Coordinates of C-alpha atoms in Angstrom, one line a residue:
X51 CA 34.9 -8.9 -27.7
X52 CA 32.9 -11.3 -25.4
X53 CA 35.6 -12.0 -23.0
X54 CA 35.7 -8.0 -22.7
X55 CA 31.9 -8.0 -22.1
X56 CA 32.3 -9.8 -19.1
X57 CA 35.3 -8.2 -18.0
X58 CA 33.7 -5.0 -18.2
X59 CA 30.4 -6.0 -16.5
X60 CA 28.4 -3.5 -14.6
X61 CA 29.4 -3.6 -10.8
X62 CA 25.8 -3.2 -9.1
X63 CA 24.9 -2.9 -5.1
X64 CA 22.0 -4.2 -3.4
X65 CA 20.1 -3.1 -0.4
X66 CA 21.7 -5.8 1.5
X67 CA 25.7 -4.3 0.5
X68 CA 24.9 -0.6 1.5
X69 CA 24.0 1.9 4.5
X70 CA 23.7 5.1 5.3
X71 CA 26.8 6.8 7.4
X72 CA 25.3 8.9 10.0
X73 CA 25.4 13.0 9.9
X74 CA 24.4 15.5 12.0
X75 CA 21.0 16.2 12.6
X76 CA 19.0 18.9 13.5
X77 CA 15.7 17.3 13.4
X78 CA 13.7 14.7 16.0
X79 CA 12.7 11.9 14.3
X80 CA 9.0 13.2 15.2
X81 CA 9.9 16.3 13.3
X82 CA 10.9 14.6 10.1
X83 CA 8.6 15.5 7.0
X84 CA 8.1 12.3 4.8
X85 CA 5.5 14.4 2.5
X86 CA 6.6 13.2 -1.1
X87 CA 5.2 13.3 -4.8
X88 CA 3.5 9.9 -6.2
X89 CA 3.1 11.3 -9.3
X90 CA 3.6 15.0 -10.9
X91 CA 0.3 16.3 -9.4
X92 CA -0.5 13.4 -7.0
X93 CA 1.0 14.6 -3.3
X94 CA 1.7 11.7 -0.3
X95 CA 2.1 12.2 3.3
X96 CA 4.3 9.3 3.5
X97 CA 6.3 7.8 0.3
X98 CA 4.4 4.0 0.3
X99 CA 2.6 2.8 -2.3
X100 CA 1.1 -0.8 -2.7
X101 CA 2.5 -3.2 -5.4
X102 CA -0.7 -4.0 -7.9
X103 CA -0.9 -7.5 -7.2
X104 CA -4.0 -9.5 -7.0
X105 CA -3.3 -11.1 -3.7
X106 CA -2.5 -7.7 -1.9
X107 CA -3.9 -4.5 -3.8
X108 CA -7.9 -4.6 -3.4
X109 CA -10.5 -1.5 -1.6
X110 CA -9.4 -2.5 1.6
X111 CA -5.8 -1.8 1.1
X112 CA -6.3 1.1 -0.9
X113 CA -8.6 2.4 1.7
X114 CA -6.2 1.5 4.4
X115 CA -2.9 3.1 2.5
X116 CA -5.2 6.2 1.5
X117 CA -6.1 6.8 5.5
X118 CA -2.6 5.9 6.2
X119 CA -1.2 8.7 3.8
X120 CA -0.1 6.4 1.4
X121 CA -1.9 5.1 -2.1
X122 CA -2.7 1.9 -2.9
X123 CA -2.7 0.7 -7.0
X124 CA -5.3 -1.7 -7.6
X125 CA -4.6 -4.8 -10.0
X126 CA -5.6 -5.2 -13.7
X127 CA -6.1 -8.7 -12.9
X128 CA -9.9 -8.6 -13.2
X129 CA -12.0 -7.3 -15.3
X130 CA -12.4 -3.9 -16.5
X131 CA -15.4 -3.6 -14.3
X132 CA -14.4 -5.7 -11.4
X133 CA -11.6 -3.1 -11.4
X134 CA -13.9 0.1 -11.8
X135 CA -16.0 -0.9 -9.0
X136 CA -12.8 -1.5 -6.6
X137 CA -11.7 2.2 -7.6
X138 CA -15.3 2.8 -6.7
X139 CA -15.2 1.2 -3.3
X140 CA -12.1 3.4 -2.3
X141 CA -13.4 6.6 -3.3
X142 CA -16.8 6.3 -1.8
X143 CA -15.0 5.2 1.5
X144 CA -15.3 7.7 4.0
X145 CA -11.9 9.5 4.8
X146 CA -11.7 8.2 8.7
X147 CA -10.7 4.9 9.8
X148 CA -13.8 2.4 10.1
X149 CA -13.2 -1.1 12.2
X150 CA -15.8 -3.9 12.4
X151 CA -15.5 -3.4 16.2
X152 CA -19.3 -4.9 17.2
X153 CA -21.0 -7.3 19.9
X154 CA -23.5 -9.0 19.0
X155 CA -27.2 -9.3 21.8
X156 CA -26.1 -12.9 22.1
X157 CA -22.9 -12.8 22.8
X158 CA -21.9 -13.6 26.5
X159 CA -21.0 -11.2 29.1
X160 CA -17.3 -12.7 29.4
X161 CA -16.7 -12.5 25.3
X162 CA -17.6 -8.9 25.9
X163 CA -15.3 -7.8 28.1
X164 CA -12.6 -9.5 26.4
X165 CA -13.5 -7.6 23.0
X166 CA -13.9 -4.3 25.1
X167 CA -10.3 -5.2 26.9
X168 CA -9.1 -6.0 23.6
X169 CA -10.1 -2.8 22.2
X170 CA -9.1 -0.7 24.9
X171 CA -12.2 0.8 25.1
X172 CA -14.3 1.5 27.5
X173 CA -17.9 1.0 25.2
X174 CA -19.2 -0.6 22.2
X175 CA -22.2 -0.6 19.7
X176 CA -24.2 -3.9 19.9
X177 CA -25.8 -5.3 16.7
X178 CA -28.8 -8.1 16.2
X179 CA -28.2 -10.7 14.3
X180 CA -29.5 -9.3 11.0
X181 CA -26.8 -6.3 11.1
X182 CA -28.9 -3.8 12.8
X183 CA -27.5 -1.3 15.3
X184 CA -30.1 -2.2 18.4
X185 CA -27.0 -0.4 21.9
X186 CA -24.4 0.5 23.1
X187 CA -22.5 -1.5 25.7
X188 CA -20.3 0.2 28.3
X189 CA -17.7 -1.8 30.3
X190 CA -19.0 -0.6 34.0
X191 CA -22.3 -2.4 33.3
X192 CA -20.3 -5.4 31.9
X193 CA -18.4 -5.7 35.3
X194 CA -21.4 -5.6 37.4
X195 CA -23.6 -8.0 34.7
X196 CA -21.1 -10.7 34.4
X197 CA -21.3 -11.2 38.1
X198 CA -24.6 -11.9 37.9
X199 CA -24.4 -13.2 34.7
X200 CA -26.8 -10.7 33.0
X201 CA -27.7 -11.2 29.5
X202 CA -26.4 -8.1 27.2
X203 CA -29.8 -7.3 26.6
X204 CA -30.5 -6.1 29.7
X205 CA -28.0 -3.9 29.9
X206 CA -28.3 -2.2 26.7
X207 CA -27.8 2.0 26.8
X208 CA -29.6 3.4 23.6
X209 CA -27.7 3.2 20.2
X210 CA -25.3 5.8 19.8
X211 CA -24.5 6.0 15.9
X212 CA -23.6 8.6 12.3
X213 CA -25.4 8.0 9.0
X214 CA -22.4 7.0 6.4
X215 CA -23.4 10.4 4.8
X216 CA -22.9 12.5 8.0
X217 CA -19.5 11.3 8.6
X218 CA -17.7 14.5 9.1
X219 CA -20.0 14.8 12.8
X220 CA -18.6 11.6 14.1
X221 CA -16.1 13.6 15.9
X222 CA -18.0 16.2 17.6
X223 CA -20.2 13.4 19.2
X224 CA -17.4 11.5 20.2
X225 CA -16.1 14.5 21.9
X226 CA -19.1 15.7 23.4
X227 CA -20.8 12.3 25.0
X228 CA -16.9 11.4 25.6
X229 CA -17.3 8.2 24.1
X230 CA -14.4 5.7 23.1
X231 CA -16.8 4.5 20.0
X232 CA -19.6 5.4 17.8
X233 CA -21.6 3.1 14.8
X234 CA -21.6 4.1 11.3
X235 CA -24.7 3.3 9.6
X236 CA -26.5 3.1 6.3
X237 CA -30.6 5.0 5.9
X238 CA -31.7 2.0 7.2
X239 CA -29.8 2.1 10.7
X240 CA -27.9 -1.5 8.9
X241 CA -24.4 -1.1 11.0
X242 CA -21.4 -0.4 8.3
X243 CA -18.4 -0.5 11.0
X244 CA -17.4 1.2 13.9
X245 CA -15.3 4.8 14.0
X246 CA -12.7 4.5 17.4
X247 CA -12.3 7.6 19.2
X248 CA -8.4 7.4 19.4
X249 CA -8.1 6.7 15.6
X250 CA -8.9 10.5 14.7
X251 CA -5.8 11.6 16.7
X252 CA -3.4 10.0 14.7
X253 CA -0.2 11.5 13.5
X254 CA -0.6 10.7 9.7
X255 CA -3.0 12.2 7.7
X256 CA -4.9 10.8 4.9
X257 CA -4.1 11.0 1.3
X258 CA -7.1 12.8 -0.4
X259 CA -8.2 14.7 -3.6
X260 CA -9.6 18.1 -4.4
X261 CA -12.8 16.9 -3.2
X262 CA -11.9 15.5 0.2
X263 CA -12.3 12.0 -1.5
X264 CA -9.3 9.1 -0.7
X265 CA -6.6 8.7 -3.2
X266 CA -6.6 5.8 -5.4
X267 CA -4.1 4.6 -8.6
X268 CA -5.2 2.1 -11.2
X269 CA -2.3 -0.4 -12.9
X270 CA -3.2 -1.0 -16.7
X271 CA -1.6 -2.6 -19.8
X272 CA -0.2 -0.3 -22.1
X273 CA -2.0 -2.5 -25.0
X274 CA -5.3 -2.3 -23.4
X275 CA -7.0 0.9 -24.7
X276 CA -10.3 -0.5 -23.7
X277 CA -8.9 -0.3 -19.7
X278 CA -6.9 2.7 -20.4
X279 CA -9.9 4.8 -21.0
X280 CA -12.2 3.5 -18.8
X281 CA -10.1 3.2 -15.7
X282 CA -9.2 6.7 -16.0
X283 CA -12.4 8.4 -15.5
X284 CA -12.1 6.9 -11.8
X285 CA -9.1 6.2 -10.8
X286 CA -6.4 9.3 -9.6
X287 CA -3.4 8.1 -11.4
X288 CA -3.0 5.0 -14.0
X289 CA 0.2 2.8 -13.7
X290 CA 0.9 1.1 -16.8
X291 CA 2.0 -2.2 -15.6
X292 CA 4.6 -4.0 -17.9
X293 CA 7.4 -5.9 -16.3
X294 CA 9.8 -4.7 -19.2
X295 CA 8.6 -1.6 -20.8
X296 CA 11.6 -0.3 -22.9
X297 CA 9.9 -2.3 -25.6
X298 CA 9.4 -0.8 -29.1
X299 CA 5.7 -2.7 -29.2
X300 CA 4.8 -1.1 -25.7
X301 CA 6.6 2.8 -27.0
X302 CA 4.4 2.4 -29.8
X303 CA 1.2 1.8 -27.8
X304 CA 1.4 4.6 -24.7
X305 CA 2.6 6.7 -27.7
X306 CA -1.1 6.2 -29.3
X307 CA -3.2 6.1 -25.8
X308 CA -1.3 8.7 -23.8
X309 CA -3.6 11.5 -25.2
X310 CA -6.5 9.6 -24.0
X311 CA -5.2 9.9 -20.6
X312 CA -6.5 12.6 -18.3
X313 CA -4.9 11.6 -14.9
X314 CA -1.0 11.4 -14.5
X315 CA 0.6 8.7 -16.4
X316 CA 3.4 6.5 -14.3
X317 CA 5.3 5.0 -16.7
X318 CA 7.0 1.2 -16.0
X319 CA 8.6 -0.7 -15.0
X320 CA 12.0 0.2 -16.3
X321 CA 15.3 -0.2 -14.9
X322 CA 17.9 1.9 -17.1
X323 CA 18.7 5.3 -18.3
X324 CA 18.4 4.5 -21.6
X325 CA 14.4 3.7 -20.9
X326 CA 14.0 7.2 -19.8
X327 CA 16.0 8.7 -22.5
X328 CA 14.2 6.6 -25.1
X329 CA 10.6 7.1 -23.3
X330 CA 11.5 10.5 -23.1
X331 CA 12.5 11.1 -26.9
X332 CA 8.8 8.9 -28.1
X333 CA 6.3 10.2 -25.0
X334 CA 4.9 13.6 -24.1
X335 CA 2.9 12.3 -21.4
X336 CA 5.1 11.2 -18.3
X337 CA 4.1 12.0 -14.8
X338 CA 6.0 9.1 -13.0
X339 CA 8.6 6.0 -13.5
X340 CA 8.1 2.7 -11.7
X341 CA 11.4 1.4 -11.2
X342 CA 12.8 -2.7 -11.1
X343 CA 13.4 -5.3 -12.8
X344 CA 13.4 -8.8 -10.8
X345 CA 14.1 -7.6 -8.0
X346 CA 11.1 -8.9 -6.1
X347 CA 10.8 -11.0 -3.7
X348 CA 8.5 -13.7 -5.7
X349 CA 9.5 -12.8 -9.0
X350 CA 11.9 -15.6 -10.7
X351 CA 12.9 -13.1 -14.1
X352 CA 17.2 -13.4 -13.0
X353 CA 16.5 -16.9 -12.5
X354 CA 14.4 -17.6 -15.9
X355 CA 15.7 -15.2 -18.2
X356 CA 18.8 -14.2 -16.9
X357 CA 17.5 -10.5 -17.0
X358 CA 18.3 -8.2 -12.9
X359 CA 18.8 -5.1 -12.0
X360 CA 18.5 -4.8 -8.2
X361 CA 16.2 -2.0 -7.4
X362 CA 18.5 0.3 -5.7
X363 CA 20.7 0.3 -8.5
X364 CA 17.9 0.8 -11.4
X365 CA 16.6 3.7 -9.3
X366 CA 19.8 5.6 -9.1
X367 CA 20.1 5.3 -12.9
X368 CA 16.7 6.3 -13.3
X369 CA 16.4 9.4 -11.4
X370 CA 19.9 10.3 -12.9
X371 CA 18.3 10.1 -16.4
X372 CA 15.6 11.8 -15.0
X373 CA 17.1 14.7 -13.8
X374 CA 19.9 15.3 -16.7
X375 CA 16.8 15.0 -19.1
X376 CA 15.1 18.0 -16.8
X377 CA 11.8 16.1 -16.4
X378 CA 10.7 16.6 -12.5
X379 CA 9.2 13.8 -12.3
X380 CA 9.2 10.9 -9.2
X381 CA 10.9 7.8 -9.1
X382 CA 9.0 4.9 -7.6
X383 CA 10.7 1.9 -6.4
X384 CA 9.6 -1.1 -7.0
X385 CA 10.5 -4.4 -5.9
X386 CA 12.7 -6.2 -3.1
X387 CA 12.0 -3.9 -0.5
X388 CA 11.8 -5.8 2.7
X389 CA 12.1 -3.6 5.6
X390 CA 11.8 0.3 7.0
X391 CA 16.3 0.4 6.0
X392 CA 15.5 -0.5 2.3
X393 CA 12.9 2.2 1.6
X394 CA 15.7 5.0 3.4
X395 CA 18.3 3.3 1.2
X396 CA 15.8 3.8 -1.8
X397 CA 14.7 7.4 -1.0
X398 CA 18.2 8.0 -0.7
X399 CA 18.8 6.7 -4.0
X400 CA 16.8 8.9 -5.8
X401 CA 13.4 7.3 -5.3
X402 CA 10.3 9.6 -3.6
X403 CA 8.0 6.7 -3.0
X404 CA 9.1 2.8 -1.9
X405 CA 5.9 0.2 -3.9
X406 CA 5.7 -2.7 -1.3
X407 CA 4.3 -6.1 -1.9
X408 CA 5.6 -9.2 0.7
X409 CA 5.7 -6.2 3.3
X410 CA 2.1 -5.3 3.0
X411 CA 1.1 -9.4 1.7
X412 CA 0.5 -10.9 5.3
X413 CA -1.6 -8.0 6.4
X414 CA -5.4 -8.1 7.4
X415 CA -5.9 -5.9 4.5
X416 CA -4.4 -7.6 1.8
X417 CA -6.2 -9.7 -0.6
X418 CA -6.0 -13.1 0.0
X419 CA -7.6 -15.6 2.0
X420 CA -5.8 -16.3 6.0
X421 CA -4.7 -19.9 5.9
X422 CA -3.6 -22.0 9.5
X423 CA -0.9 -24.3 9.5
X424 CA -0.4 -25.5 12.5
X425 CA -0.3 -23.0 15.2
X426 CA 0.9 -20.5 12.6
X427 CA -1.8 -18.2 10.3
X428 CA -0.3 -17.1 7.1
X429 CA -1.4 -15.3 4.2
X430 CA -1.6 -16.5 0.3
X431 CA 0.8 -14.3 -1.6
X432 CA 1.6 -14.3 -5.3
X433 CA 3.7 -13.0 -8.2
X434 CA 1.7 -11.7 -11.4
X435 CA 3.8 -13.4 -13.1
X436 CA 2.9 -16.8 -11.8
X437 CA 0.8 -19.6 -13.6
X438 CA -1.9 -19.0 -11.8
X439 CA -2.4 -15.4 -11.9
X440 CA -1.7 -15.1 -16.0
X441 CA -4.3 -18.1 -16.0
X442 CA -6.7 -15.5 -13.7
X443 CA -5.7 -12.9 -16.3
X444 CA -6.8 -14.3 -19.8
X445 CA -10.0 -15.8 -18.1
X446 CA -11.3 -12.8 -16.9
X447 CA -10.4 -10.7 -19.4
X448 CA -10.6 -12.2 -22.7
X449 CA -8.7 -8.5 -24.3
X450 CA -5.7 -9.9 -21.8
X451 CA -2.5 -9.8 -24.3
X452 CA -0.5 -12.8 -23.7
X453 CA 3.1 -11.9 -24.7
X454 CA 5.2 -14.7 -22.9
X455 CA 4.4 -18.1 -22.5
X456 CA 7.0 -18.5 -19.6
X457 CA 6.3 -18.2 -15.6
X458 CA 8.6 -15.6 -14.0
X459 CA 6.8 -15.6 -10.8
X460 CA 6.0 -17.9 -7.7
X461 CA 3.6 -18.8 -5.7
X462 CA 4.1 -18.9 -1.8
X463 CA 3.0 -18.5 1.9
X464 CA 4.0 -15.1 4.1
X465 CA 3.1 -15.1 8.1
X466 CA 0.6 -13.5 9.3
X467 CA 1.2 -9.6 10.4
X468 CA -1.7 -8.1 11.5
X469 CA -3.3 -5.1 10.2
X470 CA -1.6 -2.1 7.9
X471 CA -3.0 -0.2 10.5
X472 CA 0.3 -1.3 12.4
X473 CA 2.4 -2.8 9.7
X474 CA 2.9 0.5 7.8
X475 CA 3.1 3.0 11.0
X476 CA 6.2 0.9 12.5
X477 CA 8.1 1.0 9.0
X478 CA 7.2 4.9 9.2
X479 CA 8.7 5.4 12.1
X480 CA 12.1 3.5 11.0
X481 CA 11.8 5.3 7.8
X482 CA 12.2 8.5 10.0
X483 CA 15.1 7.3 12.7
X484 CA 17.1 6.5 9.2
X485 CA 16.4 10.5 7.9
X486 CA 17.5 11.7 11.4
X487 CA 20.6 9.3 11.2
X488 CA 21.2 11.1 7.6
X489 CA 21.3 14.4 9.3
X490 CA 18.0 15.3 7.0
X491 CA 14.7 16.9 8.1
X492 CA 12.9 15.5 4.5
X493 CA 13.3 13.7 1.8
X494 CA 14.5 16.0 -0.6
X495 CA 17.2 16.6 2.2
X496 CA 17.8 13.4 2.3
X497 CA 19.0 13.0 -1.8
X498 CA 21.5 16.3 -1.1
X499 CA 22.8 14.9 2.3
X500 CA 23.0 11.4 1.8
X501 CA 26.4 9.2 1.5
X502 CA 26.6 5.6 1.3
X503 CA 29.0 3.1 3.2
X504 CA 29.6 0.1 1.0
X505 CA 29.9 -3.2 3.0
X506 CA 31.4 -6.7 1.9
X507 CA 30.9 -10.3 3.7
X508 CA 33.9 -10.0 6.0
X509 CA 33.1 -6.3 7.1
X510 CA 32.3 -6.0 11.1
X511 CA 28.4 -6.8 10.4
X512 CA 29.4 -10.1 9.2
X513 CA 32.0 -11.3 11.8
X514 CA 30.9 -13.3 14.2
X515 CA 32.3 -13.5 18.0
X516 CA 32.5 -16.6 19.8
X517 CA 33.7 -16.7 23.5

C-alpha cells in the first residue's frame, strides 16, 4: 500500500518543463486583446493582479496597477482601518497617471535641465519650499539662463495647474497651450504631483468602476468577520487570503460570512479539484479561485511541510474542476510567476489573471523601503508567512488568528527595477508576442488553441555547444 503510493505519485510540470508550440496567427501582437475577468463581475484590461503582501501591495501599487489596467489587492496585514484608508487612498486617486515631476525656486539651472532632459520634456511646474505651485519652467529659457547663470526665479512663466477636483480638464489644457506638463493641486494651490502630457496617450486603459473610480481588491481572513464586513463596503472585490483553504475550520467560516458579503468573493488559495468540488458542494457565494500552493518564490511550505503543487499544475486542475462543475468563474494564479513566459504558460493553463509578487517587489511602487548595497539599490521583499510579518500581524491586529506556529516564509533582498510604470508594460508586451506565437487573438483563444511542448534537461534548450 505505501510502496504503491509512491509508485503511483502524481507526475506534475512546472513553468520551467513546458512551452507553448507555435500556430498560426492571424493577429499582430498589437492587435491581441488581453481584456480578462478578475472576478465574475470585476472586468481587467490586462490579466495582472498584485500578490497581497505587505512589502508590495499598498495605494501606490494599487493605484499604479488600476491605471495600468490591472488591480492591485491590498494586505490584511494592518489594521482594519490602516487597511480601509489604503482602499480609500486608491479610490479617491484620480484615474490619470500623476508623477512627482517638480523643481524646486532653488534649485540650480544645471539640475534643471537634467530633470527636464530626464523627463523628456520640454517644461515643468516649479514649487517653493513649502509645497506651493509659484511657475512653470520651460527648457528654452533654461538654455539661455544657464549661460548666464540665472537664478530660476527670474525666469519663471506663470503657474500653469488643475484643481485635484477638475481633473477630467487636464487634457484639454495640455492640448490647447501644447504643453508637455501641467500641476495638480489641492484648494489651497498645495502642488499634489504632476500630470505628463504623453502619459494620456497610452495604449492601456485603466481599470475602473461604475462610477469612473479606480479598481481596488481587499485580502481578508476567512475568520475575521470584523474585516470581512468592514472592508467590503470599500473595497471592489475581497480575497480571502488563507495559504491552505480546503480546511473544514475555514468551509465552516466563509460558509457563515459569505452572506455578509456584497462584492465578489475570490475564494483561496487552493490547489486541487477536490477544493473546488468540496467549496463548491458547502459555498453559494464564489466569484473567483486564487490558485497555489508553495509555489512562490519566498515561500518555504515544500520545504517545511512537505506540502507543493507548482502553480501551473494546480491551475489546470482547478479550472478543470471549475468548468465540469459549470461555475464560470476565473482562475487566478498565484505564485512562482517570474517572467512575461510564465503568465502565457498560466493563461494557457486555464488561468484569466497571473497575481505577481517578486516581479512587481523591486518596483518604485512597491512597499518597502529602497536599500543601497554597494553600487546596487534593492528593494526589501517578504513572504507573509515569514517571522516577521505574522509578528506585524498579531501586533496590529490583536483579532489576528494565529493557526501555525511554524515560518513558511523568507525574508530577502530583490534589485531594484524601476517603476510599474515600465515593469508591467514590458511583461504586457511579451504576454502578447506569446498569444501571437499561440496563433490566438485573446485569451479565451488562447485556452481553445493552446498545446504544450514538454521539455526535459537534455532537450536542445539545455545542450550546450562548445567550439
Amino acid at each position: 500500500m505505501f510502496r504503491r503510493k509512491i509508485e503511483e505519485a502524481v507526475k506534475a510540470l512546472q513553468f520551467r518543463d513546458l512551452y507553448l508550440l507555435p500556430s498560426l496567427s492571424s493577429k499582430d501582437p498589437s492587435e491581441i486583446d488581453l481584456t480578462t475577468n478578475f472576478s465574475r463581475n470585476i472586468v481587467l484590461k490586462i490579466p495582472i493582479a498584485s500578490s497581497p503582501m505587505d512589502t508590495v501591495s499598498e495605494d501606490e501599487m494599487s493605484i499604479a496597477l488600476a491605471l495600468l489596467g490591472g488591480i492591485g489587492v491590498i494586505h490584511r496585514n494592518n489594521s482594519i482601518e490602516e487597511q480601509i484608508e489604503i482602499i480609500k487612498r486608491v479610490k479617491s486617486a484620480p484615474p490619470v497617471r500623476i508623477r512627482e515631476a517638480y523643481l524646486y525656486t532653488s534649485d540650480p539651472c544645471h539640475r534643471a535641465l537634467e530633470v527636464l532632459e530626464d523627463l523628456e520634456v520640454r517644461d515643468l511646474p516649479v514649487i517653493s519650499l513649502e509645497g506651493r505651485i509659484v511657475g512653470m519652467i520651460y527648457y528654452n529659457d533654461l538654455i539661455r539662463s544657464c549661460k548666464e547663470y540665472i537664478s530660476l526665479e527670474k525666469i519663471l512663466r506663470p503657474p500653469r495647474y488643475v484643481n485635484i477636483k477638475n481633473i477630467g480638464e487636464a487634457r484639454k489644457i495640455l492640448f490647447e497651450e501644447r504643453l508637455d506638463s501641467l500641476a495638480v493641486v489641492n484648494q489651497d494651490l498645495v502642488y499634489i504631483g504632476t500630470i505628463i502630457y504623453r502619459d494620456l496617450f497610452t495604449d492601456l486603459q485603466p481599470s475602473l468602476d461604475d462610477e469612473g473610480r479606480l479598481l481596488v481588491a481587499a485580502a481578508v481572513s476567512p475568520f475575521d468577520r470584523n474585516r470581512v464586513i468592514k472592508v467590503d463596503r470599500y473595497a471592489d472585490a475581497i480575497v480571502t487570503d488563507l495559504a491552505h483553504l480546503h480546511n473544514k475550520n475555514a468551509i465552516d467560516a466563509l460558509r457563515s460570512i459569505q452572506k455578509e458579503v456584497s462584492k465578489d468573493l475570490v475564494l483561496g488559495n487552493i490547489a486541487t479539484y477536490e477544493a473546488v468540488k468540496d467549496l463548491a458542494e458547502n459555498i453559494e457565494k464564489i466569484d473567483g479561485f486564487r490558485v497555489g500552493l508553495g509555489g512562490g518564490s519566498i515561500c518555504t511550505t515544500p520545504e517545511q511541510a512537505g506540502a507543493y503543487v507548482p502553480t501551473l499544475y494546480a491551475v489546470a486542475s482547478v479550472r478543470d474542476a471549475v468548468d465540469d462543475l459549470g461555475l464560470r468563474v476565473p482562475v487566478i494564479a498565484d505564485g512562482g510567476i517570474r517572467s512575461g513566459a510564465d503568465i502565457v504558460k498560466a493563461l494557457a493553463a486555464g488561468a484569466s489573471v497571473a497575481m505577481l509578487g517578486y516581479l512587481l517587489a523591486g518596483t518604485d511602487e512597491a512597499s518597502s523601503p529602497a536599500i543601497r548595497i554597494g553600487s546596487k539599490i534593492y528593494k526589501y521583499y517578504r513572504g507573509m508567512a515569514s517571522k516577521s510579518s505574522m509578528e506585524r500581524r498579531f501586533a496590529v491586529d490583536r483579532y489576528s488568528r494565529r493557526a501555525k506556529r511554524v515560518e513558511e516564509g523568507i525574508e530577502g533582498l530583490v534589485e531594484y527595477k524601476g517603476s510599474v510604470f515600465k515593469v508591467v508594460p514590458e511583461l504586457i508586451e511579451a504576454v502578447k508576442a506569446g498569444l501571437g506565437y499561440a496563433g490566438a487573438s485573446n485569451i479565451r483563444d488562447l485556452w481553445e488553441k493552446s498545446r504544450f511542448l514538454v521539455t526535459t534537461e537534455r532537450g536542445d534548450r539545455g545542450l550546450k555547444i562548445e567550439l
